[in-house]
Amino acid sequence: LAREELPGLEANLLELEASPVKSKALILASAIYNATGNARDALEILGGTFSQTPGVDLSEIRLQRAYVLFEIKRYVEALDELTFITRASPAWYRGQTIGSWAAFHVEDYNLALGQLMNLRSPFLAAKFNPEKHLVQAVVLFQLCHYDMAARALLGVSRSRRK
């Protein structure tokens, strides 16, 4: 999917005043570009700088940018985007998983495990996220903690049975 295949879509999106609807539309357009292998346009439509607009949560846009950057292996930039997402945002939880994988890829295993500690909090125990066990197992394996890595993988099978 190329820009020329969506005539007027971006122009119409960019003309909208800042609103939650515009944010969702930009995220959806970015996801379409990213899914079709056009990461450059996926990032460009979201913009590089943000001004805070009352009533508009930019965390979802930051999360989408981090996801696209992660997909194109720009892990440090993905981690940078995630720093702008506050704990109060609904995007925070999903960002923790992306952040832990990105930290793993830049070989910052302490950060990866720290992100996972957030996900393993008793307050978030009810959230279904088997991926956290996979990230933990991979990181622990890299650190030569083989028994702990194996136990983390058991968490995946336990979460599937619930």
Short mmCIF file of C-alpha atoms in Angstrom, two decimals:
data_model
loop_
_atom_site.label_atom_id
_atom_site.label_comp_id
_atom_site.label_asym_id
_atom_site.label_seq_id
_atom_site.Cartn_x
_atom_site.Cartn_y
_atom_site.Cartn_z
CA LEU A 1 0.00 0.00 0.00
CA ALA A 2 1.62 3.23 -1.11
CA ARG A 3 0.68 6.79 -0.39
CA GLU A 4 -0.62 7.31 -3.89
CA GLU A 5 -3.07 4.44 -3.33
CA LEU A 6 -4.87 6.40 -0.63
CA PRO A 7 -5.67 9.66 -2.42
CA GLY A 8 -6.66 12.40 -0.08
CA LEU A 9 -6.77 10.21 3.02
CA GLU A 10 -3.73 11.72 4.67
CA ALA A 11 -4.65 15.24 3.66
CA ASN A 12 -8.07 14.79 5.24
CA LEU A 13 -6.58 13.26 8.38
CA LEU A 14 -3.99 15.97 8.81
CA GLU A 15 -6.59 18.73 8.37
CA LEU A 16 -8.68 17.45 11.28
CA GLU A 17 -8.32 19.34 14.52
CA ALA A 18 -6.58 17.47 17.31
CA SER A 19 -9.06 15.09 18.87
CA PRO A 20 -9.28 11.50 20.08
CA VAL A 21 -10.89 10.60 16.73
CA LYS A 22 -7.94 12.04 14.81
CA SER A 23 -5.51 10.15 17.05
CA LYS A 24 -7.30 6.85 16.42
CA ALA A 25 -7.46 7.52 12.66
CA LEU A 26 -3.73 8.30 12.50
CA ILE A 27 -2.93 5.14 14.47
CA LEU A 28 -5.09 3.05 12.14
CA ALA A 29 -3.48 4.56 9.03
CA SER A 30 -0.04 3.93 10.53
CA ALA A 31 -0.97 0.32 11.30
CA ILE A 32 -2.11 -0.19 7.70
CA TYR A 33 1.14 1.22 6.35
CA ASN A 34 3.19 -0.89 8.77
CA ALA A 35 1.26 -4.08 7.99
CA THR A 36 1.96 -3.61 4.30
CA GLY A 37 5.69 -3.12 4.86
CA ASN A 38 5.77 0.64 4.55
CA ALA A 39 7.34 1.62 7.88
CA ARG A 40 8.60 4.97 6.63
CA ASP A 41 5.07 6.17 5.89
CA ALA A 42 3.77 4.53 9.07
CA LEU A 43 6.11 6.72 11.10
CA GLU A 44 5.67 9.80 8.97
CA ILE A 45 1.89 9.92 9.29
CA LEU A 46 2.21 9.87 13.07
CA GLY A 47 4.65 12.77 13.05
CA GLY A 48 7.89 13.17 14.91
CA THR A 49 7.03 15.89 17.37
CA PHE A 50 3.93 16.32 19.45
CA SER A 51 2.29 19.24 21.11
CA GLN A 52 0.03 18.49 24.03
CA THR A 53 -3.57 19.18 23.15
CA PRO A 54 -6.12 19.31 25.97
CA GLY A 55 -8.28 16.18 26.01
CA VAL A 56 -6.05 14.20 23.65
CA ASP A 57 -3.94 11.34 25.01
CA LEU A 58 -0.83 10.99 22.87
CA SER A 59 0.22 7.74 24.55
CA GLU A 60 -1.46 5.55 21.94
CA ILE A 61 0.39 7.43 19.19
CA ARG A 62 3.66 7.00 21.10
CA LEU A 63 2.92 3.28 21.51
CA GLN A 64 2.24 2.89 17.77
CA ARG A 65 5.47 4.72 16.95
CA ALA A 66 7.37 2.44 19.35
CA TYR A 67 5.79 -0.62 17.75
CA VAL A 68 6.77 0.47 14.22
CA LEU A 69 10.29 1.37 15.35
CA PHE A 70 10.59 -2.03 17.04
CA GLU A 71 9.43 -3.80 13.88
CA ILE A 72 12.17 -2.11 11.83
CA LYS A 73 14.77 -2.94 14.47
CA ARG A 74 15.29 0.60 15.75
CA TYR A 75 15.13 -0.62 19.33
CA VAL A 76 16.73 2.32 21.12
CA GLU A 77 14.32 4.74 19.46
CA ALA A 78 11.41 2.46 20.38
CA LEU A 79 12.53 2.55 24.01
CA ASP A 80 12.78 6.34 23.83
CA GLU A 81 9.17 6.60 22.58
CA LEU A 82 7.97 4.44 25.45
CA THR A 83 9.43 6.80 28.06
CA PHE A 84 6.68 9.31 27.20
CA ILE A 85 3.89 6.92 28.17
CA THR A 86 2.77 7.44 31.76
CA ARG A 87 1.61 4.67 34.09
CA ALA A 88 -1.85 6.21 34.12
CA SER A 89 -2.25 5.61 30.39
CA PRO A 90 -4.06 2.54 29.04
CA ALA A 91 -1.12 2.17 26.62
CA TRP A 92 1.39 1.68 29.45
CA TYR A 93 0.80 -2.05 29.97
CA ARG A 94 1.23 -2.91 26.27
CA GLY A 95 4.28 -0.68 26.12
CA GLN A 96 5.97 -2.70 28.86
CA THR A 97 6.01 -5.81 26.67
CA ILE A 98 7.42 -3.93 23.68
CA GLY A 99 9.94 -2.29 25.99
CA SER A 100 11.11 -5.59 27.44
CA TRP A 101 11.66 -7.07 23.97
CA ALA A 102 13.45 -3.91 22.79
CA ALA A 103 15.70 -3.94 25.86
CA PHE A 104 16.49 -7.60 25.17
CA HIS A 105 17.52 -6.77 21.60
CA VAL A 106 19.90 -4.03 22.74
CA GLU A 107 21.26 -6.47 25.33
CA ASP A 108 20.11 -4.40 28.30
CA TYR A 109 18.96 -7.44 30.24
CA ASN A 110 18.50 -5.53 33.48
CA LEU A 111 16.05 -3.17 31.80
CA ALA A 112 14.26 -6.10 30.16
CA LEU A 113 13.84 -7.84 33.51
CA GLY A 114 12.78 -4.56 35.11
CA GLN A 115 10.03 -4.10 32.52
CA LEU A 116 8.94 -7.67 33.23
CA MET A 117 8.77 -7.00 36.96
CA ASN A 118 6.16 -4.36 36.17
CA LEU A 119 4.15 -6.91 34.19
CA ARG A 120 4.43 -9.53 36.93
CA SER A 121 3.10 -7.18 39.62
CA PRO A 122 0.35 -8.68 41.80
CA PHE A 123 -1.86 -5.78 40.69
CA LEU A 124 -1.62 -7.00 37.09
CA ALA A 125 -1.74 -10.75 37.76
CA ALA A 126 -5.20 -11.10 36.24
CA LYS A 127 -4.13 -9.68 32.87
CA PHE A 128 -3.54 -12.37 30.27
CA ASN A 129 -0.06 -11.95 28.79
CA PRO A 130 1.79 -15.22 28.15
CA GLU A 131 4.42 -13.28 26.22
CA LYS A 132 5.90 -11.98 29.46
CA HIS A 133 6.98 -15.55 30.29
CA LEU A 134 8.66 -15.91 26.89
CA VAL A 135 10.62 -12.68 27.25
CA GLN A 136 11.66 -13.66 30.74
CA ALA A 137 12.80 -17.12 29.58
CA VAL A 138 14.86 -15.69 26.71
CA VAL A 139 16.52 -13.09 28.92
CA LEU A 140 17.29 -15.59 31.68
CA PHE A 141 18.68 -18.03 29.11
CA GLN A 142 21.01 -15.29 27.81
CA LEU A 143 22.17 -14.74 31.38
CA CYS A 144 22.85 -18.50 31.75
CA HIS A 145 20.09 -19.01 34.33
CA TYR A 146 18.85 -22.14 32.59
CA ASP A 147 16.71 -23.55 35.42
CA MET A 148 14.97 -20.22 35.91
CA ALA A 149 14.42 -19.94 32.13
CA ALA A 150 12.80 -23.38 32.11
CA ARG A 151 10.51 -22.37 34.99
CA ALA A 152 9.53 -19.22 33.10
CA LEU A 153 8.49 -21.35 30.15
CA LEU A 154 6.26 -23.37 32.46
CA GLY A 155 4.43 -20.11 33.09
CA VAL A 156 3.44 -20.02 29.42
CA SER A 157 1.80 -23.43 29.60
CA ARG A 158 0.11 -22.54 32.90
CA SER A 159 -1.32 -19.34 31.42
CA ARG A 160 -2.69 -21.27 28.43
CA ARG A 161 -4.63 -23.63 30.70
CA LYS A 162 -6.46 -20.86 32.57
#
